[in-house]
Coordinates of N, CA and C and ligand atoms in Angstrom, one line a residue:
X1 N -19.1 -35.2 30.1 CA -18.7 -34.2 29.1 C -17.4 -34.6 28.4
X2 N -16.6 -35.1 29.2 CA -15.0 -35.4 28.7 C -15.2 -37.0 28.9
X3 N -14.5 -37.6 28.0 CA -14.4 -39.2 27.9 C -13.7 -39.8 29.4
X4 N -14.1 -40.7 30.2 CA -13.3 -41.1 31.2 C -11.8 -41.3 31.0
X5 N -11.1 -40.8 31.8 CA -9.7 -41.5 31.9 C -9.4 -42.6 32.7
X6 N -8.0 -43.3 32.5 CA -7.8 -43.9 33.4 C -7.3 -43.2 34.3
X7 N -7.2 -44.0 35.8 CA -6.7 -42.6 36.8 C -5.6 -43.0 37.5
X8 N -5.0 -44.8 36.7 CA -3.8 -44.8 37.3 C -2.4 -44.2 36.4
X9 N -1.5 -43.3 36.6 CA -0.4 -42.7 36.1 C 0.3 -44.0 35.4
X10 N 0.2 -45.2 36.2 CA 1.2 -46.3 35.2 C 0.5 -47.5 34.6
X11 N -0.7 -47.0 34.0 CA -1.2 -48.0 33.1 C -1.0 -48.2 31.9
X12 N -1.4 -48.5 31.0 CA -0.5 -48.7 29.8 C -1.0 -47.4 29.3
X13 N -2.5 -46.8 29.0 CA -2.5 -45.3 28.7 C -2.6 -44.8 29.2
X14 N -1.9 -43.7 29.1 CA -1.0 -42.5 29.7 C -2.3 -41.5 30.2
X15 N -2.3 -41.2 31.7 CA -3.8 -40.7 31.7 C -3.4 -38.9 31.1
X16 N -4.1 -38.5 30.9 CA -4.6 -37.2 29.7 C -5.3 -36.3 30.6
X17 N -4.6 -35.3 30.9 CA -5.4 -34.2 31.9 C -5.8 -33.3 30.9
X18 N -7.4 -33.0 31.6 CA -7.8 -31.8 31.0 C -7.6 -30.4 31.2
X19 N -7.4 -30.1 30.0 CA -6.5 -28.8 30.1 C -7.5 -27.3 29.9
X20 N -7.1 -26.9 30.9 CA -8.6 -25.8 31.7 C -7.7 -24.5 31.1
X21 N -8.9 -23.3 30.4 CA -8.0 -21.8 30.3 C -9.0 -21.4 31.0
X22 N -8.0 -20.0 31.9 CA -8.9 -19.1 32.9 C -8.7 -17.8 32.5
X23 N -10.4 -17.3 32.2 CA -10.2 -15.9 32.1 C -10.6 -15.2 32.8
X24 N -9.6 -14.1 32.9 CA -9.6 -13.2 34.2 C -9.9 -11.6 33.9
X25 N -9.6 -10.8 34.8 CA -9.9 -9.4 34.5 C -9.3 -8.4 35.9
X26 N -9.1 -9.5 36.9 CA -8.7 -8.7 38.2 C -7.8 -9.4 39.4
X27 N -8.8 -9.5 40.5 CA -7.7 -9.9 41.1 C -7.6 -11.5 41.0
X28 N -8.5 -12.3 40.7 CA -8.0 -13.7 40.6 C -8.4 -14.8 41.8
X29 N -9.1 -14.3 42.4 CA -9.3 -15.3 43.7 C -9.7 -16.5 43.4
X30 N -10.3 -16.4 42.5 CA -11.6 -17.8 42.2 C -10.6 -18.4 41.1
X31 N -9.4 -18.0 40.3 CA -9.0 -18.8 39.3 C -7.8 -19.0 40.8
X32 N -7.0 -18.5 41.6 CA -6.4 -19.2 42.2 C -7.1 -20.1 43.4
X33 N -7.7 -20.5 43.3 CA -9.5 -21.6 44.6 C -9.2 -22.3 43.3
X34 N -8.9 -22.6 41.8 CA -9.1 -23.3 41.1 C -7.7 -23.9 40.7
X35 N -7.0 -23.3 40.8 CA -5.6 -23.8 40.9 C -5.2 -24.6 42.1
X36 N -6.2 -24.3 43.0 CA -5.8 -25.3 44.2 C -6.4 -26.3 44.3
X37 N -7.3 -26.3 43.6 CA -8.5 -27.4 43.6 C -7.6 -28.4 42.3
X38 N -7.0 -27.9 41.9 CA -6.3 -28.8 40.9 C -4.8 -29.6 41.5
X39 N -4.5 -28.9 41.9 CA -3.1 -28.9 42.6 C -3.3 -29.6 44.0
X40 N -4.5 -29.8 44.5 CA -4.9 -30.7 45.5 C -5.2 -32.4 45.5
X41 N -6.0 -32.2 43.8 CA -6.6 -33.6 43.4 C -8.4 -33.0 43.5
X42 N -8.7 -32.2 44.4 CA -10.0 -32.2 44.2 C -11.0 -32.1 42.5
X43 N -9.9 -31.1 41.9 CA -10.4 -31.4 40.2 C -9.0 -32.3 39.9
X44 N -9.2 -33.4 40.0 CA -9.3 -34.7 39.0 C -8.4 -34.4 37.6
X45 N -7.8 -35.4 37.3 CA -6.8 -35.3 36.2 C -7.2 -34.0 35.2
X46 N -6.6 -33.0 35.4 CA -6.6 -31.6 35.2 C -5.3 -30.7 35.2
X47 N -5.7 -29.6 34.4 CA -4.5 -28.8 34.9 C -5.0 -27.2 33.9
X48 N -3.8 -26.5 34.6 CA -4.5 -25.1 34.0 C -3.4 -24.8 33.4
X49 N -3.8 -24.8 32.0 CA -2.8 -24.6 31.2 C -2.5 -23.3 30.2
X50 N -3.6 -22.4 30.6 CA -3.6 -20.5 30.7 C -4.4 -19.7 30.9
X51 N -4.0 -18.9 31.6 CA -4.7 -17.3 32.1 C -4.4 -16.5 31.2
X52 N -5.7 -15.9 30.9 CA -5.3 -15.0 30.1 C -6.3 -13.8 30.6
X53 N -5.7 -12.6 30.7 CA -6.6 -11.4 30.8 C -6.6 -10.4 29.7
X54 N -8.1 -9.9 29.6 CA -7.9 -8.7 28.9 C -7.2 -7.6 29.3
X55 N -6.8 -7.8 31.2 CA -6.3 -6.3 31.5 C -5.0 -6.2 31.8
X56 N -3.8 -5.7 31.6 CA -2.6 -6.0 31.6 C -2.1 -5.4 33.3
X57 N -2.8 -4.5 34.0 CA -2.3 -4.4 35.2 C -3.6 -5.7 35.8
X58 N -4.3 -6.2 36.0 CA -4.9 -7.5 36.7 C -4.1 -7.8 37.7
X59 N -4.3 -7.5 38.9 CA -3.6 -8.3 39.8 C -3.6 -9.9 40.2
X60 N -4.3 -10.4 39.5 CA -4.5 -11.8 39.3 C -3.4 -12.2 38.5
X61 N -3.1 -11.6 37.6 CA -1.9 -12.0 36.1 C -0.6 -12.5 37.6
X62 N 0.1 -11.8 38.2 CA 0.7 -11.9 39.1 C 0.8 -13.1 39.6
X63 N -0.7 -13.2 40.6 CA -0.9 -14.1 41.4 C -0.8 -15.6 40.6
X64 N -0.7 -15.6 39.0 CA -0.7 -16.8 38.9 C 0.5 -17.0 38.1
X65 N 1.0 -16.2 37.7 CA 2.5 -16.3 37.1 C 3.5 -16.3 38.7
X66 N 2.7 -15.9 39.9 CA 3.8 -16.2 41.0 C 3.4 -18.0 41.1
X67 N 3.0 -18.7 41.3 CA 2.5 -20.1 41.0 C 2.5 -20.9 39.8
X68 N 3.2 -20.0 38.9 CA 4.2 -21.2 37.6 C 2.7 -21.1 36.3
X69 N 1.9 -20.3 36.8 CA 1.1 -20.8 35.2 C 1.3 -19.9 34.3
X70 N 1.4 -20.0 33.2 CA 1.2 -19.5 31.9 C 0.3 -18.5 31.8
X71 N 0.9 -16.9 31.6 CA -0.2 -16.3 31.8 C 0.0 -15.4 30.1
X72 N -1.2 -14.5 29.7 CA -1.2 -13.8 28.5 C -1.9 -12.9 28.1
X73 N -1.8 -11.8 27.9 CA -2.6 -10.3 28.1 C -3.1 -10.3 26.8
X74 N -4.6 -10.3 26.3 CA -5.0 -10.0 25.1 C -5.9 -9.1 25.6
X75 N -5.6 -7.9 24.9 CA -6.4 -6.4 25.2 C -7.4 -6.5 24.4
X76 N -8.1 -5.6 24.5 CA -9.3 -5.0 23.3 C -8.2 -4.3 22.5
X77 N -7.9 -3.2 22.9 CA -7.2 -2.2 21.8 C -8.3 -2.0 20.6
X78 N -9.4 -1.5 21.3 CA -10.0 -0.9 20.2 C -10.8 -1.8 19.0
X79 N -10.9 -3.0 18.9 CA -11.1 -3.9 18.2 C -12.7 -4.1 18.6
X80 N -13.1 -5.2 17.7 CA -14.7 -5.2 17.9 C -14.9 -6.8 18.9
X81 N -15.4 -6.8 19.6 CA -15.5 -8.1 20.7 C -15.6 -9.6 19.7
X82 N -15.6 -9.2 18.6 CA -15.3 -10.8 17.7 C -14.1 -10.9 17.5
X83 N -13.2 -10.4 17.4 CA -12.1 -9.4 17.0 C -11.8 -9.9 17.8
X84 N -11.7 -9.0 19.4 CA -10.9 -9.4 20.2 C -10.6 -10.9 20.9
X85 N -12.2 -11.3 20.7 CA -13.1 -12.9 20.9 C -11.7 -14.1 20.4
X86 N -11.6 -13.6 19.0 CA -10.9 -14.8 17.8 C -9.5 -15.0 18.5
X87 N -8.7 -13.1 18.9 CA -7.4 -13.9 18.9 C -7.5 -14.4 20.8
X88 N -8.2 -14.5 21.6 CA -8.4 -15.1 22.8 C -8.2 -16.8 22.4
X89 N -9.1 -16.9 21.4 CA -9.6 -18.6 21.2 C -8.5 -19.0 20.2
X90 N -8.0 -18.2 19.8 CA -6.4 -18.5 19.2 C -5.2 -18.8 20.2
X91 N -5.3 -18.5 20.9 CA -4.1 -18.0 22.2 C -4.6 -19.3 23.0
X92 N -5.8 -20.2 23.0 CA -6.8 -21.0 23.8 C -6.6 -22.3 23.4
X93 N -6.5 -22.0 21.8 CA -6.5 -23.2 21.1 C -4.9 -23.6 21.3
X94 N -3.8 -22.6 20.7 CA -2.7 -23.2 20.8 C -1.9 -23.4 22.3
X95 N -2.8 -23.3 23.3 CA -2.5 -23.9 24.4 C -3.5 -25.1 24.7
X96 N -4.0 -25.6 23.7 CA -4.9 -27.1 24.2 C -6.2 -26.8 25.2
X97 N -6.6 -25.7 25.1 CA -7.4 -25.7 26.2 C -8.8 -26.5 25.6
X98 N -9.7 -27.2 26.6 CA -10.5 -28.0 26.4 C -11.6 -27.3 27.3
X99 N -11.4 -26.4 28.3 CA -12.8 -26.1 29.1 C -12.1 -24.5 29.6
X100 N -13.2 -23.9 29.2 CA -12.9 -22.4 29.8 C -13.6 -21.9 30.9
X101 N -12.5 -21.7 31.8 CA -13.7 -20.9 33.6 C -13.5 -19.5 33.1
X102 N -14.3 -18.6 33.4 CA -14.4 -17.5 33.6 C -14.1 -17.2 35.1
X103 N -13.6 -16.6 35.3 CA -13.7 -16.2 36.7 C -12.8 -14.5 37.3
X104 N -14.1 -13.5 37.3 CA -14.5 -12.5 37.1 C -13.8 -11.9 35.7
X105 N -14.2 -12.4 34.7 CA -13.6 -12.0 33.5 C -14.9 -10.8 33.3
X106 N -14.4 -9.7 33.0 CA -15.6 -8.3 33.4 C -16.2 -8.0 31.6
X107 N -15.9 -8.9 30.9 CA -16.7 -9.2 29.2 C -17.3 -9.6 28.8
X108 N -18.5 -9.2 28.3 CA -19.2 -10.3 27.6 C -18.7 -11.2 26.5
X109 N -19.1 -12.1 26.4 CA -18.1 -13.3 25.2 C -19.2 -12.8 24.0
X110 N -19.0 -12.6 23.0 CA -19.5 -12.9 21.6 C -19.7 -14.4 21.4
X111 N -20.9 -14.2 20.4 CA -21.8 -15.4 20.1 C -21.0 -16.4 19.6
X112 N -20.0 -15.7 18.4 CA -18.5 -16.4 18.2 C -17.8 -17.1 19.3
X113 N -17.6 -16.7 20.3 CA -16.8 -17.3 21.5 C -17.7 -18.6 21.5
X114 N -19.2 -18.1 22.1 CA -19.8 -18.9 22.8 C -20.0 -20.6 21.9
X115 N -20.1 -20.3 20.3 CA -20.2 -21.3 19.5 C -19.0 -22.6 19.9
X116 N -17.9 -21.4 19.7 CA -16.6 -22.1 19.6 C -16.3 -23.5 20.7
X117 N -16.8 -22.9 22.3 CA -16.8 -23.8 22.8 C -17.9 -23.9 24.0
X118 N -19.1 -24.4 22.8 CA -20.4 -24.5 23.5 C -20.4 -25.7 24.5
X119 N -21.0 -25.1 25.6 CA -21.0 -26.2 27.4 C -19.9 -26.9 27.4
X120 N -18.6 -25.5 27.0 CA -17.5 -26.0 27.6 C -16.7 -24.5 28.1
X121 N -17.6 -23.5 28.1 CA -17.4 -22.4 29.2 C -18.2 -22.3 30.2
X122 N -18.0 -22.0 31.2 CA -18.4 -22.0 32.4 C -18.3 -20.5 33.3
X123 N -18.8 -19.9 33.8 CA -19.0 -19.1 34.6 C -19.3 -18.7 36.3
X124 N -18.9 -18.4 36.6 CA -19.1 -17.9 38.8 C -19.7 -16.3 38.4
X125 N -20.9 -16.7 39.4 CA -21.8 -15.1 39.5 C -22.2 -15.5 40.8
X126 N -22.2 -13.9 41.5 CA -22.3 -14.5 43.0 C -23.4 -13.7 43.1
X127 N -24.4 -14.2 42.9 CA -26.3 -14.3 43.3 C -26.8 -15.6 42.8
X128 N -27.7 -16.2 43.4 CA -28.4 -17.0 43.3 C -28.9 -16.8 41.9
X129 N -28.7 -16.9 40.6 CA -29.0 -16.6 39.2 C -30.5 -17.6 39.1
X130 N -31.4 -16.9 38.5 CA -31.8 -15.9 37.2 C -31.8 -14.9 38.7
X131 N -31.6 -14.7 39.6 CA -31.9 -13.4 40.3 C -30.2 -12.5 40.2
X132 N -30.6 -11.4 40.2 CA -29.7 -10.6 40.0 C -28.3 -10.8 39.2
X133 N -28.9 -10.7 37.8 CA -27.3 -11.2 36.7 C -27.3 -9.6 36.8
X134 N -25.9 -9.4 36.3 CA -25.5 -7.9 35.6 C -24.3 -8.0 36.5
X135 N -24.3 -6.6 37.0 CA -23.2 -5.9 37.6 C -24.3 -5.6 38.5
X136 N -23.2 -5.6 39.9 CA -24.0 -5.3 41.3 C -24.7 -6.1 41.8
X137 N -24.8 -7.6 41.8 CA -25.3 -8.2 41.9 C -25.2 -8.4 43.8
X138 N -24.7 -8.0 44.7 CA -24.5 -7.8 46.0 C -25.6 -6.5 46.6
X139 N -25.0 -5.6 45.4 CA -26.1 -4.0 45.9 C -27.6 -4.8 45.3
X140 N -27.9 -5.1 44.4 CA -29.4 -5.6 43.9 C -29.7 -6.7 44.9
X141 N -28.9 -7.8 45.7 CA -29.8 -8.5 47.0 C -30.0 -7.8 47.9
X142 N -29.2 -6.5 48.5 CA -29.5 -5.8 49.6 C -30.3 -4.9 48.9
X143 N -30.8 -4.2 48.0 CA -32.0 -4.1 47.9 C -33.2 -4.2 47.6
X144 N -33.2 -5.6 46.8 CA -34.3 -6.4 46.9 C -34.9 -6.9 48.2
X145 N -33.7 -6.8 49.0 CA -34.4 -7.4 50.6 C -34.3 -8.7 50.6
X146 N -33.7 -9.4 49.7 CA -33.9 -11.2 50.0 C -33.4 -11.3 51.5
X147 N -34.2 -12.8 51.8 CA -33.3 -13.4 53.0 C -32.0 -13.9 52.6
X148 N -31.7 -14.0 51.3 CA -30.6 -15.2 51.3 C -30.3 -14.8 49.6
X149 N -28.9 -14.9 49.2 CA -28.8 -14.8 48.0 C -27.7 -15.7 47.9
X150 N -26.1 -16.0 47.2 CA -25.4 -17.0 47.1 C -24.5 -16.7 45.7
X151 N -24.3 -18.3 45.5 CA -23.5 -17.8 44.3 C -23.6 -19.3 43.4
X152 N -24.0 -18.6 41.7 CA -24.3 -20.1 41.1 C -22.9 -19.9 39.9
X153 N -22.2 -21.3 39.7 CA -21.8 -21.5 38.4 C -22.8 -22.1 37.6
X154 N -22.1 -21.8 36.3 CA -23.1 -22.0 34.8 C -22.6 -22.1 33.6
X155 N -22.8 -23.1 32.6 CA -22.6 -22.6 31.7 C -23.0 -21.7 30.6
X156 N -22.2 -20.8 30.0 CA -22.5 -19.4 29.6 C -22.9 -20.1 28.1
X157 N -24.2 -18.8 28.1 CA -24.6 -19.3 26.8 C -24.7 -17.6 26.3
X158 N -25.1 -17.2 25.1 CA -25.1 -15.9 24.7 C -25.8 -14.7 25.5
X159 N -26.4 -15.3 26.5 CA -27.3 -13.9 27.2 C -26.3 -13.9 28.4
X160 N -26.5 -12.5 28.7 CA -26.0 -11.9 30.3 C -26.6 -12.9 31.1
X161 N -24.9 -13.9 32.2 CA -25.0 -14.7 32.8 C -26.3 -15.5 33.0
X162 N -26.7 -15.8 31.8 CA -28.0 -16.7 31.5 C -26.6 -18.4 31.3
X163 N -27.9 -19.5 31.2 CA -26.6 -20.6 30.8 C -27.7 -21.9 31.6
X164 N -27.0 -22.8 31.2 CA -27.9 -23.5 32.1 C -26.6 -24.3 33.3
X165 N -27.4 -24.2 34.3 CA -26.7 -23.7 36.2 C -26.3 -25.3 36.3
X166 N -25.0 -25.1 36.8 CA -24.4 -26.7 37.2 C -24.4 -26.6 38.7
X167 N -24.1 -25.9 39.5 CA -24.5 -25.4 41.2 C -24.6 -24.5 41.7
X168 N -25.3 -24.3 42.7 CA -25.6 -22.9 43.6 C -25.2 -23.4 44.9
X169 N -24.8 -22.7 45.3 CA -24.8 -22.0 46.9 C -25.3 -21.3 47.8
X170 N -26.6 -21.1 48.4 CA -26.6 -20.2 49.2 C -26.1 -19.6 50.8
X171 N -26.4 -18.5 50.6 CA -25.7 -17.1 51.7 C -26.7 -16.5 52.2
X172 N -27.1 -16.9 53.6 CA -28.1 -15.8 53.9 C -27.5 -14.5 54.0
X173 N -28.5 -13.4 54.2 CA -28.2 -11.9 54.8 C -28.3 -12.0 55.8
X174 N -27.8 -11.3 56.9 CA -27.9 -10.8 57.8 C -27.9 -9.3 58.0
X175 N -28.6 -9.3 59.3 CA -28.7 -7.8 59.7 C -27.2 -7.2 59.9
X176 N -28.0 -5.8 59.1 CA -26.4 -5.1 59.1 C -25.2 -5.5 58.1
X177 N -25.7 -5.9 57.3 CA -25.0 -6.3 55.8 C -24.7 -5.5 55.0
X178 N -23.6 -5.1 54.8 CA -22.8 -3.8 53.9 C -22.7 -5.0 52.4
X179 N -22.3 -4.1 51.2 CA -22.0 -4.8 50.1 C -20.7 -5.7 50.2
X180 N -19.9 -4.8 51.2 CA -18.6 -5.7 51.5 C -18.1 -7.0 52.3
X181 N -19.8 -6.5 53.7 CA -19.5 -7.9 54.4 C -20.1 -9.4 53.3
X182 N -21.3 -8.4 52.4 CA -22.2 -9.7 52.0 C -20.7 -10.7 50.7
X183 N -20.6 -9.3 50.3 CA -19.4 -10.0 48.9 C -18.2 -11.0 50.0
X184 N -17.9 -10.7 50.8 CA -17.2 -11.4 51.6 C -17.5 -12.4 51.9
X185 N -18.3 -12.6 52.2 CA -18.9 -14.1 52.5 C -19.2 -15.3 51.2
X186 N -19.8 -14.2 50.6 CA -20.5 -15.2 49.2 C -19.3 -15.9 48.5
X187 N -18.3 -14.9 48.4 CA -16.5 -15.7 47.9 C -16.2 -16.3 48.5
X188 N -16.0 -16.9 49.6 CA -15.7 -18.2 50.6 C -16.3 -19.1 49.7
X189 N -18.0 -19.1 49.8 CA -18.5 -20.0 49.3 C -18.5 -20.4 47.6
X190 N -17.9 -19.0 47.1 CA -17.4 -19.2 45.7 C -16.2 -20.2 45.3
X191 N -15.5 -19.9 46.1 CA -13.9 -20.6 46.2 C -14.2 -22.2 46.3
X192 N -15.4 -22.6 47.0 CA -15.5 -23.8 46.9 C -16.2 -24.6 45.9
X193 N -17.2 -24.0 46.0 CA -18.5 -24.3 44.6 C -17.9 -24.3 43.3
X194 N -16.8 -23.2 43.1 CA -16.2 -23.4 41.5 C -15.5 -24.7 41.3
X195 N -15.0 -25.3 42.5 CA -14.1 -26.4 42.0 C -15.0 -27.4 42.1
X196 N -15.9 -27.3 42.8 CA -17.1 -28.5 43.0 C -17.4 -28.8 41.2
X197 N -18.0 -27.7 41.0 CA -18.5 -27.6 39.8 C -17.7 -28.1 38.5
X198 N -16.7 -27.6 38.4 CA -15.6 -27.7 38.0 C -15.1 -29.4 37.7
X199 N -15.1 -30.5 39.2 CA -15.0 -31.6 39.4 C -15.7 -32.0 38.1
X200 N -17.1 -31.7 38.9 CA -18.6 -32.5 37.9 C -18.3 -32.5 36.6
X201 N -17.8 -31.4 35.9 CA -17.3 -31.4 34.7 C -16.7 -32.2 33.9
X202 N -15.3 -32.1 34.8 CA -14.1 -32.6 34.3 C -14.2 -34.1 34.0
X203 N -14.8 -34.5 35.1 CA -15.0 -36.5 35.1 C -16.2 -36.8 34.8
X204 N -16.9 -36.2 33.8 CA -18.3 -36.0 33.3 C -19.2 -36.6 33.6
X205 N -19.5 -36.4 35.0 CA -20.8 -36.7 35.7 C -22.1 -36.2 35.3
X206 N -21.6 -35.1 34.3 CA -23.2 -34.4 34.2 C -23.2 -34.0 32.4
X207 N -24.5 -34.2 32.7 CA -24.8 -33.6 31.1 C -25.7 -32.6 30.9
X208 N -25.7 -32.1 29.6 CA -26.6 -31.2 29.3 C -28.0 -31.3 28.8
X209 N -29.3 -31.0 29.4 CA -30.4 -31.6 28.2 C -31.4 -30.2 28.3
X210 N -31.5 -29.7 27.0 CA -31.7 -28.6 27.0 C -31.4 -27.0 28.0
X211 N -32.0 -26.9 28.8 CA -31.7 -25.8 30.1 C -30.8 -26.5 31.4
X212 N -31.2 -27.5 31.2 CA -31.0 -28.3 32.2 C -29.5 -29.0 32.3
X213 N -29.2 -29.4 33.6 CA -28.2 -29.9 34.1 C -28.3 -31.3 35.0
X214 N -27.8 -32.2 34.3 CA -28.5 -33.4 34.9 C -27.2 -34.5 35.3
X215 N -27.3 -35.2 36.4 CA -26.6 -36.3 36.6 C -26.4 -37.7 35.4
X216 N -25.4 -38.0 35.3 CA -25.5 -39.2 34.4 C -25.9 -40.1 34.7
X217 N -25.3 -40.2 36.3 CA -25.6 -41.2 37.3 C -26.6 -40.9 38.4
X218 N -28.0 -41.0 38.2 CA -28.9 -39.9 39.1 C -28.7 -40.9 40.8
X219 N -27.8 -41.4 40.8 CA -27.6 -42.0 42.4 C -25.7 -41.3 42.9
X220 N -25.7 -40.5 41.8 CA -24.5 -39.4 42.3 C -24.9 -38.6 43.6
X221 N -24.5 -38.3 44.6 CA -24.2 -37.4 46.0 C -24.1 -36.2 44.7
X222 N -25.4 -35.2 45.1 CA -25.0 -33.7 44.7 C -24.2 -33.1 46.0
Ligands
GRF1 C1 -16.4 -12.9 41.8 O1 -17.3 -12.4 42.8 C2 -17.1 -13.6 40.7 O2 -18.2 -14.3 41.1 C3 -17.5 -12.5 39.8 O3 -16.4 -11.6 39.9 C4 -15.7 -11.7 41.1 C5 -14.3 -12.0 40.7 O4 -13.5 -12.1 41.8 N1 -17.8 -12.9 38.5 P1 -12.0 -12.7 41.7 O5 -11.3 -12.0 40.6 O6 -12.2 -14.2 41.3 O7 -11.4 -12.5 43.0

């Protein structure tokens, strides 16, 4: 997706991190699993270079201004989701952002957003997608009865968490599964899979071909 870098810091060009914006809405778990994933090396010459939420109490805003990143409240206030869409990708642009995670951002993006930086937003939904997009996606596996549900990143295209899927994870159920134990579990394995995904991205192992999500190198370790 992104042009290779070099990856030694003292070569003659200067290696160029990609600069990731996270939108949020709450508490932030999956954008801080991505901040570590960055801050570890697991994502690859990278860096997050703003959070931004629509919601001004987000307990996430916190959690990442306590860890030095750049954070910035763009509300609705009443405005129409293109409206609110523009000054996001304004606030996006003048911080260089080059790839957007969503990570529980609770909005749909306008078709505007989605243009702007087409299969270069990405999204965490914790079901095994096309099964159970929306809201509730924990209560609709416990009563659908699956054995097993999970959690896939994607990139977001105009429909409700439609996109075409860069990885899944699966979670079985177990007996005696409340919405809380199952959501509990499936976040563990969210915390990991976003930065997995995230990786693939960044050092652009994978491409797009139509719905699809394909290796560049089909002798890549999925
Ligand atoms: C996660 O379950 C994510 O998959 C969904 O919203 C939740 C956000 O949790 N889109 P957090 O704010 O990252 O803790």
């Amino acid at each position: 997706m992104f042009a290779a870098r070099p990856a030694n810091p003292n070569s003659v060009l200067h290696q160029v991190n990609t600069k990731i914006g996270i939108l949020i809405s709450g508490r932030g778990s999956n954008m801080l699993a991505l901040a570590d994933a960055v801050d570890d090396g697991r994502i690859p010459n990278a860096e997050i270079a703003l959070v931004v939420s629509d919601k001004s109490q987000a307990a996430g805003l916190k959690h990442a201004a306590a860890r030095g990143l750049k954070t910035q409240v763009v509300e609705r206030r009443g405005r129409s989701r293109e409206e609110h869409d523009r000054e996001i990708i304004a606030a996006l642009r003048e911080a260089g952002v080059e790839l957007v995670c969503l990570a529980g951002y609770m909005r749909l993006l306008s078709d505007y957003f989605v243009e702007a930086y087409r299969n270069r937003i990405l999204n965490i939904h914790p079901s095994l997608l096309p099964a159970f997009p929306g809201l509730e996606p924990h209560r609709q596996a416990l009563d659908a009865g699956v054995a097993a549900s999970g959690c896939t990143v994607h990139f977001v295209d105009e429909t409700l968490d439609g996109g075409p899927i860069i990885a899944q994870r699966t979670v079985p159920l177990l007996p005696g599964d409340t919405e809380e134990s199952l959501q509990a579990r499936i976040l563990e394995q969210e915390h990991q899979l976003y930065a997995e995904a995230v990786e693939l991205v960044v050092t652009g192992k994978i491409q797009v071909v139509g719905q699809r999500v394909l290796r560049k190198n089909p002798e890549d370790d999925y």
